CSV table of C-alpha atoms in Angstrom, one decimal:
chain,number,residue,atom,x,y,z
L,129,MET,CA,-18.0,-20.1,-5.1
L,130,ARG,CA,-21.2,-18.3,-4.2
L,131,LEU,CA,-19.7,-17.3,-0.9
L,132,VAL,CA,-16.6,-15.9,-2.6
L,133,LEU,CA,-18.7,-13.9,-5.0
L,134,LYS,CA,-20.8,-12.6,-2.1
L,135,LEU,CA,-17.6,-11.6,-0.3
L,136,ILE,CA,-16.3,-9.8,-3.3
L,137,PHE,CA,-19.6,-7.9,-3.8
L,138,ASN,CA,-19.7,-6.9,-0.1
L,139,ARG,CA,-16.1,-5.7,-0.3
L,140,VAL,CA,-16.7,-3.7,-3.5
L,141,LEU,CA,-19.8,-2.1,-2.0
L,142,GLN,CA,-17.9,-1.2,1.2
L,143,GLY,CA,-15.0,0.1,-0.9
L,144,VAL,CA,-17.2,2.4,-3.0
L,145,LEU,CA,-18.7,3.8,0.2
L,146,ALA,CA,-15.2,4.3,1.7
L,147,LEU,CA,-14.0,6.0,-1.4
L,148,LEU,CA,-16.9,8.4,-1.3
L,149,ILE,CA,-16.2,9.3,2.3
L,150,ILE,CA,-12.5,9.6,1.8
L,151,SER,CA,-12.8,11.8,-1.3
L,152,ALA,CA,-15.3,14.1,0.4
L,153,LEU,CA,-13.2,14.4,3.5
L,154,VAL,CA,-10.0,15.2,1.5
L,155,PHE,CA,-11.8,17.7,-0.7
L,156,TRP,CA,-13.1,19.5,2.4
L,157,LEU,CA,-9.7,19.5,4.1
L,158,LEU,CA,-8.1,20.9,1.0
L,159,ALA,CA,-10.7,23.7,0.8
L,160,ALA,CA,-10.3,24.4,4.6
L,161,THR,CA,-6.7,25.4,4.1
L,162,GLY,CA,-7.9,28.6,2.5
L,163,SER,CA,-5.6,28.5,-0.5
L,164,ASP,CA,-5.5,26.9,-3.9
L,165,ALA,CA,-3.4,26.8,-7.1
L,166,LEU,CA,-4.0,30.5,-7.8
L,167,THR,CA,-3.2,31.8,-4.3
L,168,ALA,CA,0.5,32.2,-5.2
L,169,LEU,CA,-0.5,34.5,-8.1
L,170,GLY,CA,-2.0,37.0,-5.6
L,171,ALA,CA,1.4,37.7,-4.2
L,172,ASP,CA,2.7,38.7,-7.6
L,173,SER,CA,2.4,42.4,-8.2
L,174,LEU,CA,2.5,41.9,-12.0
L,175,VAL,CA,-0.7,39.9,-12.0
L,176,HIS,CA,-3.9,42.0,-11.8
L,177,GLU,CA,-6.6,41.1,-9.3
L,178,GLU,CA,-9.1,41.0,-12.1
L,179,THR,CA,-7.0,38.4,-13.9
L,180,ILE,CA,-7.0,36.2,-10.8
L,181,LYS,CA,-10.8,36.5,-10.5
L,182,SER,CA,-11.2,35.6,-14.1
L,183,LEU,CA,-9.1,32.5,-13.7
L,184,ARG,CA,-11.0,31.5,-10.6
L,185,HIS,CA,-14.2,31.7,-12.6
L,186,ILE,CA,-12.8,29.7,-15.5
L,187,TYR,CA,-11.6,26.9,-13.3
L,188,GLY,CA,-14.8,27.1,-11.1
L,189,LEU,CA,-12.9,27.9,-7.9
L,190,ASP,CA,-15.3,30.7,-7.1
L,191,GLN,CA,-18.2,28.3,-6.8
L,192,PRO,CA,-19.4,26.8,-3.4
L,193,LEU,CA,-17.6,23.7,-2.0
L,194,HIS,CA,-20.5,21.3,-2.6
L,195,VAL,CA,-20.8,22.4,-6.2
L,196,ARG,CA,-17.1,21.9,-6.9
L,197,TYR,CA,-17.1,18.5,-5.2
L,198,GLY,CA,-20.2,17.4,-7.1
L,199,ARG,CA,-18.6,18.5,-10.4
L,200,TRP,CA,-15.4,16.6,-9.6
L,201,LEU,CA,-17.3,13.5,-8.5
L,202,ALA,CA,-19.4,13.5,-11.7
L,203,GLY,CA,-16.2,13.6,-13.7
L,204,ALA,CA,-14.5,10.9,-11.6
L,205,LEU,CA,-17.5,8.5,-12.1
L,206,ARG,CA,-17.0,8.9,-15.9
L,207,GLY,CA,-13.2,8.3,-15.6
L,208,ARG,CA,-12.2,12.0,-16.0
L,209,LEU,CA,-10.3,13.3,-13.0
L,210,GLY,CA,-9.8,16.8,-14.3
L,211,GLU,CA,-6.7,18.7,-15.4
L,212,SER,CA,-3.6,19.3,-13.3
L,213,PHE,CA,-3.1,23.0,-12.6
L,214,PHE,CA,0.7,22.5,-12.4
L,215,TYR,CA,1.4,20.2,-15.3
L,216,ARG,CA,-1.5,21.5,-17.6
L,217,VAL,CA,-2.4,18.0,-18.7
L,218,PRO,CA,-5.2,15.5,-17.8
L,219,VAL,CA,-4.6,14.0,-14.3
L,220,GLY,CA,-5.2,10.5,-15.7
L,221,SER,CA,-2.2,10.8,-18.0
L,222,LEU,CA,0.0,11.6,-15.0
L,223,LEU,CA,-1.4,8.9,-12.6
L,224,TRP,CA,-1.1,5.7,-14.6
L,225,PRO,CA,2.7,5.7,-15.3
L,226,ARG,CA,3.4,6.8,-11.8
L,227,LEU,CA,1.0,4.1,-10.4
L,228,LEU,CA,2.9,1.4,-12.3
L,229,SER,CA,6.2,2.7,-11.0
L,230,THR,CA,4.9,2.7,-7.4
L,231,LEU,CA,3.3,-0.8,-7.8
L,232,MET,CA,6.6,-2.1,-9.1
L,233,LEU,CA,8.4,-0.6,-6.1
L,234,ALA,CA,5.8,-1.9,-3.6
L,235,THR,CA,5.8,-5.4,-5.1
L,236,ILE,CA,9.6,-5.8,-5.0
L,237,ALA,CA,9.6,-4.4,-1.4
L,238,LEU,CA,7.0,-6.9,-0.3
L,239,VAL,CA,8.8,-9.8,-2.0
L,240,ILE,CA,12.1,-8.9,-0.3
L,241,ALA,CA,10.3,-8.5,3.0
L,242,TRP,CA,8.5,-11.9,2.7
L,243,ALA,CA,11.6,-13.7,1.6
L,244,ILE,CA,13.8,-12.4,4.5
L,245,ALA,CA,11.0,-12.8,7.1
L,246,LEU,CA,10.1,-16.4,6.1
L,247,SER,CA,13.8,-17.5,5.9
L,248,LEU,CA,15.0,-16.0,9.2
L,249,GLY,CA,11.6,-16.6,11.0
L,250,ALA,CA,11.7,-20.3,10.2
L,251,LEU,CA,15.3,-20.6,11.4
L,252,ALA,CA,14.5,-18.7,14.6
L,253,ALA,CA,11.4,-20.7,15.3
L,254,ARG,CA,13.3,-24.0,15.1
L,255,ARG,CA,16.0,-22.8,17.5
L,256,LYS,CA,14.2,-20.8,20.1
L,257,GLY,CA,16.7,-18.8,22.2
L,258,GLY,CA,19.6,-19.5,19.7
L,259,TRP,CA,21.9,-16.9,18.2
L,260,ILE,CA,19.6,-16.6,15.1
L,261,ASP,CA,16.6,-16.0,17.4
L,262,ARG,CA,18.6,-13.2,19.2
L,263,PHE,CA,19.7,-11.8,15.9
L,264,CYS,CA,16.1,-11.6,14.7
L,265,GLY,CA,15.1,-9.8,17.8
L,266,LEU,CA,17.9,-7.2,17.3
L,267,LEU,CA,16.9,-6.9,13.6
L,268,ILE,CA,13.3,-6.2,14.5
L,269,LEU,CA,14.3,-3.6,17.1
L,270,LEU,CA,16.5,-1.8,14.6
L,271,ALA,CA,14.1,-2.0,11.7
L,272,THR,CA,11.1,-0.6,13.7
L,273,SER,CA,13.1,2.2,15.5
L,274,THR,CA,14.9,3.6,12.4
L,275,PRO,CA,12.8,6.2,10.5
L,276,ARG,CA,12.4,5.7,6.8
L,277,ILE,CA,14.0,9.1,6.0
L,278,VAL,CA,17.1,8.0,7.8
L,279,LEU,CA,17.2,4.7,5.9
L,280,ALA,CA,16.7,6.6,2.7
L,281,LEU,CA,19.5,9.0,3.4
L,282,ILE,CA,21.8,6.1,4.3
L,283,ALA,CA,20.9,4.4,1.0
L,284,LEU,CA,21.5,7.7,-0.9
L,285,ALA,CA,24.9,8.0,0.7
L,286,PHE,CA,25.7,4.4,-0.1
L,287,ALA,CA,24.7,4.8,-3.8
L,288,ALA,CA,26.8,8.0,-4.1
L,289,ARG,CA,29.9,6.5,-2.6
L,290,THR,CA,29.9,3.1,-4.2
L,291,GLY,CA,28.0,3.6,-7.5
L,292,LEU,CA,26.8,0.0,-7.2
L,293,LEU,CA,23.1,0.9,-7.4
L,294,ASN,CA,21.7,3.8,-9.3
L,295,VAL,CA,19.0,6.2,-8.0
L,296,GLY,CA,16.8,8.6,-9.9
L,297,ALA,CA,14.0,8.9,-12.4
L,298,ASP,CA,15.7,7.4,-15.5
L,299,ALA,CA,13.7,4.2,-15.1
L,300,ALA,CA,10.3,5.9,-15.5
L,301,GLY,CA,8.2,3.9,-18.0
L,302,ALA,CA,11.0,1.3,-18.4
L,303,GLY,CA,8.8,-1.5,-17.2
L,304,LEU,CA,10.8,-4.4,-15.8
L,305,ALA,CA,13.9,-3.8,-17.9
L,306,ALA,CA,17.3,-4.4,-16.3
L,307,GLY,CA,18.0,-0.7,-15.9
L,308,ALA,CA,14.7,-0.2,-14.1
L,309,LEU,CA,15.2,-3.1,-11.8
L,310,LYS,CA,18.7,-1.8,-10.9
L,311,ARG,CA,17.3,1.6,-10.0
L,312,VAL,CA,14.3,0.3,-8.1
L,313,LEU,CA,16.3,-2.2,-6.0
L,314,LEU,CA,17.6,0.5,-3.6
L,315,PRO,CA,14.3,2.2,-2.9
L,316,ALA,CA,12.7,-1.2,-2.6
L,317,LEU,CA,15.2,-2.3,0.0
L,318,VAL,CA,14.6,0.9,2.0
L,319,LEU,CA,10.8,0.4,1.8
L,320,SER,CA,11.0,-3.2,2.8
L,321,VAL,CA,12.9,-2.6,6.1
L,322,PRO,CA,9.8,-1.8,8.3
L,323,LEU,CA,8.0,-4.7,6.6
L,324,VAL,CA,10.7,-7.1,7.4
L,325,ALA,CA,10.3,-6.2,11.1
L,326,LEU,CA,6.5,-6.6,10.9
L,327,PHE,CA,6.6,-9.9,9.1
L,328,LEU,CA,9.6,-11.4,10.9
L,329,ALA,CA,8.1,-10.8,14.3
L,330,GLN,CA,4.9,-12.5,13.2
L,331,VAL,CA,6.6,-15.5,11.5
L,332,ARG,CA,9.0,-16.1,14.5
L,333,ASP,CA,6.2,-16.1,17.1
L,334,GLY,CA,3.5,-17.7,15.0
L,335,LEU,CA,5.6,-20.4,13.5
L,336,GLY,CA,7.2,-21.1,16.9
L,337,GLU,CA,3.7,-21.7,18.4
L,338,ALA,CA,2.6,-23.8,15.4
L,339,LEU,CA,5.6,-26.1,15.8
L,340,ARG,CA,4.5,-27.0,19.3
L,341,GLU,CA,1.0,-27.9,18.2
L,342,GLU,CA,-0.2,-31.5,18.4
L,343,PHE,CA,-0.7,-32.0,14.6
L,344,VAL,CA,2.9,-31.0,14.0
L,345,GLN,CA,4.1,-33.6,16.6
L,346,VAL,CA,2.0,-36.2,14.8
L,347,ALA,CA,3.6,-35.3,11.5
L,348,ARG,CA,7.0,-35.6,13.0
L,349,ALA,CA,6.1,-39.0,14.5
L,350,LYS,CA,5.2,-40.2,11.0
L,351,GLY,CA,8.8,-39.7,10.0
L,352,LEU,CA,8.4,-36.6,7.8
L,353,SER,CA,11.4,-34.4,7.4
L,354,GLU,CA,11.6,-31.2,9.3
L,355,ARG,CA,11.4,-29.2,6.0
L,356,VAL,CA,8.2,-30.9,5.1
L,357,VAL,CA,6.8,-30.5,8.6
L,358,ILE,CA,7.4,-26.7,8.5
L,359,LEU,CA,6.4,-26.0,4.8
L,360,ARG,CA,3.3,-28.3,4.6
L,361,HIS,CA,1.9,-28.2,8.2
L,362,ALA,CA,3.3,-25.5,10.5
L,363,LEU,CA,3.7,-22.7,8.1
L,364,ARG,CA,0.2,-23.0,6.7
L,365,ALA,CA,-1.2,-22.8,10.3
L,366,ALA,CA,0.9,-19.6,10.9
L,367,LEU,CA,0.0,-17.9,7.7
L,368,ASN,CA,-3.4,-16.4,8.6
L,369,PRO,CA,-2.0,-13.5,10.7
L,370,LEU,CA,0.6,-12.9,7.9
L,371,ILE,CA,-2.0,-12.7,5.2
L,372,THR,CA,-4.1,-10.2,7.3
L,373,ILE,CA,-1.0,-8.1,7.9
L,374,PHE,CA,-0.2,-8.2,4.2
L,375,GLY,CA,-3.5,-6.5,3.4
L,376,TYR,CA,-3.0,-3.7,5.9
L,377,SER,CA,0.7,-3.3,5.1
L,378,LEU,CA,-0.2,-2.0,1.6
L,379,GLY,CA,-1.3,1.2,3.2
L,380,GLY,CA,2.0,1.5,5.0
L,381,VAL,CA,3.9,0.8,1.7
L,382,MET,CA,2.0,3.5,-0.1
L,383,SER,CA,2.4,6.1,2.6
L,384,GLY,CA,6.1,5.2,3.1
L,385,SER,CA,6.8,5.5,-0.6
L,386,VAL,CA,6.3,9.3,-0.3
L,387,ILE,CA,9.5,9.7,1.7
L,388,VAL,CA,11.5,7.0,-0.2
L,389,GLU,CA,10.5,8.2,-3.6
L,390,THR,CA,11.2,11.8,-2.8
L,391,VAL,CA,14.6,11.2,-1.3
L,392,LEU,CA,15.8,8.6,-3.8
L,393,GLY,CA,14.1,10.2,-6.8
L,394,TRP,CA,11.9,7.3,-7.8
L,395,PRO,CA,9.1,8.6,-10.1
L,396,GLY,CA,6.0,7.2,-8.4
L,397,LEU,CA,2.8,8.3,-6.8
L,398,GLY,CA,4.6,9.4,-3.6
L,399,GLN,CA,6.8,11.9,-5.4
L,400,LEU,CA,3.8,13.1,-7.4
L,401,SER,CA,1.7,13.7,-4.3
L,402,VAL,CA,4.5,16.0,-2.9
L,403,VAL,CA,4.4,18.0,-6.1
L,404,ALA,CA,0.6,18.3,-5.8
L,405,VAL,CA,0.7,19.4,-2.2
L,406,ARG,CA,3.5,21.9,-2.8
L,407,ASN,CA,1.6,23.5,-5.7
L,408,ARG,CA,-1.9,23.2,-4.2
L,409,ASP,CA,-2.9,21.2,-7.2
L,410,VAL,CA,-6.3,19.9,-6.0
L,411,PRO,CA,-7.3,17.8,-9.0
L,412,LEU,CA,-3.9,16.0,-9.0
L,413,LEU,CA,-3.9,15.4,-5.3
L,414,MET,CA,-7.5,14.1,-5.4
L,415,GLY,CA,-6.5,11.7,-8.1
L,416,VAL,CA,-3.5,10.4,-6.1
L,417,VAL,CA,-5.7,10.0,-3.0
L,418,LEU,CA,-8.3,8.1,-5.0
L,419,ILE,CA,-5.8,5.7,-6.7
L,420,THR,CA,-4.0,5.1,-3.4
L,421,ALA,CA,-7.2,4.4,-1.5
L,422,THR,CA,-8.4,2.1,-4.2
L,423,ALA,CA,-5.1,0.1,-4.1
L,424,VAL,CA,-5.3,-0.3,-0.3
L,425,LEU,CA,-9.0,-1.5,-0.5
L,426,ILE,CA,-8.1,-4.0,-3.2
L,427,GLY,CA,-5.2,-5.2,-1.2
L,428,ASN,CA,-7.5,-5.8,1.8
L,429,MET,CA,-10.0,-7.7,-0.4
L,430,VAL,CA,-7.2,-9.9,-1.8
L,431,ALA,CA,-6.1,-10.6,1.8
L,432,ASP,CA,-9.6,-11.7,2.7
L,433,LEU,CA,-9.8,-14.1,-0.2
L,434,LEU,CA,-6.4,-15.5,0.5
L,435,LEU,CA,-7.5,-16.1,4.2
L,436,ARG,CA,-10.4,-18.2,3.0
L,437,PHE,CA,-8.3,-20.1,0.5
L,438,ASN,CA,-5.6,-20.9,3.1
L,439,ASP,CA,-7.9,-21.7,6.1
L,440,PRO,CA,-10.8,-24.2,5.3
L,441,ARG,CA,-12.3,-23.5,8.8
L,442,LEU,CA,-13.3,-20.0,7.6
L,443,ARG,CA,-15.1,-21.4,4.6
L,444,GLU,CA,-16.9,-24.0,6.8
L,445,ASP,CA,-18.0,-21.4,9.3
L,446,GLU,CA,-19.4,-19.2,6.5
L,447,SER,CA,-21.2,-22.1,4.9
L,448,ARG,CA,-22.6,-23.1,8.3
L,449,ALA,CA,-23.8,-19.5,9.0
L,450,ALA,CA,-25.4,-19.3,5.5
L,451,SER,CA,-27.2,-22.6,6.0
L,452,MET,CA,-28.5,-21.5,9.4
L,453,SER,CA,-29.7,-18.1,7.9
L,454,ARG,CA,-31.6,-20.0,5.2
L,455,ALA,CA,-33.1,-22.3,7.7
L,456,ASN,CA,-34.2,-19.5,9.9
L,457,ALA,CA,-35.7,-17.7,6.9
L,458,ALA,CA,-37.6,-20.8,5.9
């Protein structure tokens, strides 16, 4: 338990440092573009230059970069992310509903990807070189080589022609109601396709190697059924790379949701980030970046914890290292 708490503490400390670096870098990059939310007003002949200067002073846009970042950081540490220039409401009130929508989309996409990858990967690993194995190879090739925007457009055309699955923002704030699930299924399927390729390739190869290990042969010699051998012995040995990939795949899900949400009209963080960039809404975009980076860091920490839960050897190695460190200190 002590090692788990130490791991969580270290990951939280590293996460805070990473968030500081990411937020400072994004803030500087946005300032380096040379434009802000009031730039568009300068092209309007009806807006006087003094009015623009006054607005810049009111919003603090005329202050040095480090002062603006320090003010934003101080507010963020108190849970206040500022006010959106475009929506004219606090950024927090925009982020949380969109975050829930994106999390629902990402969770369903991950569940779909895991279910398909584990099912097909187990069948392919048992019959290496068979037609299922060749089908998995073709599926991996197609899934990795097809851009998400093409998949999203295909899904949009399918929904428009068949009417079987709805797309759009009607499900915003609907939670897990039937209507929301019906609308989220199509974006989740599109978002899951690259994940299926990633997970399936790992399951097929990792499980195939595990099935040839000595401990699996011993389990078979004991008369255990093939299902028990795969689920209780081989699969657990092949899970470690999958758990690691799961942690890093959250970043891909969050970045991929920008295209999927925009094309298919799902009201999540990806769609909100497009609005923020288009309107140079710095407080809103900073809030989206902060929430997205936090979600990715939490996903990686969860993956680390799951690795130690699944593989006792990692816990033993850490315990041994801690004992040696205490012995050396003594």
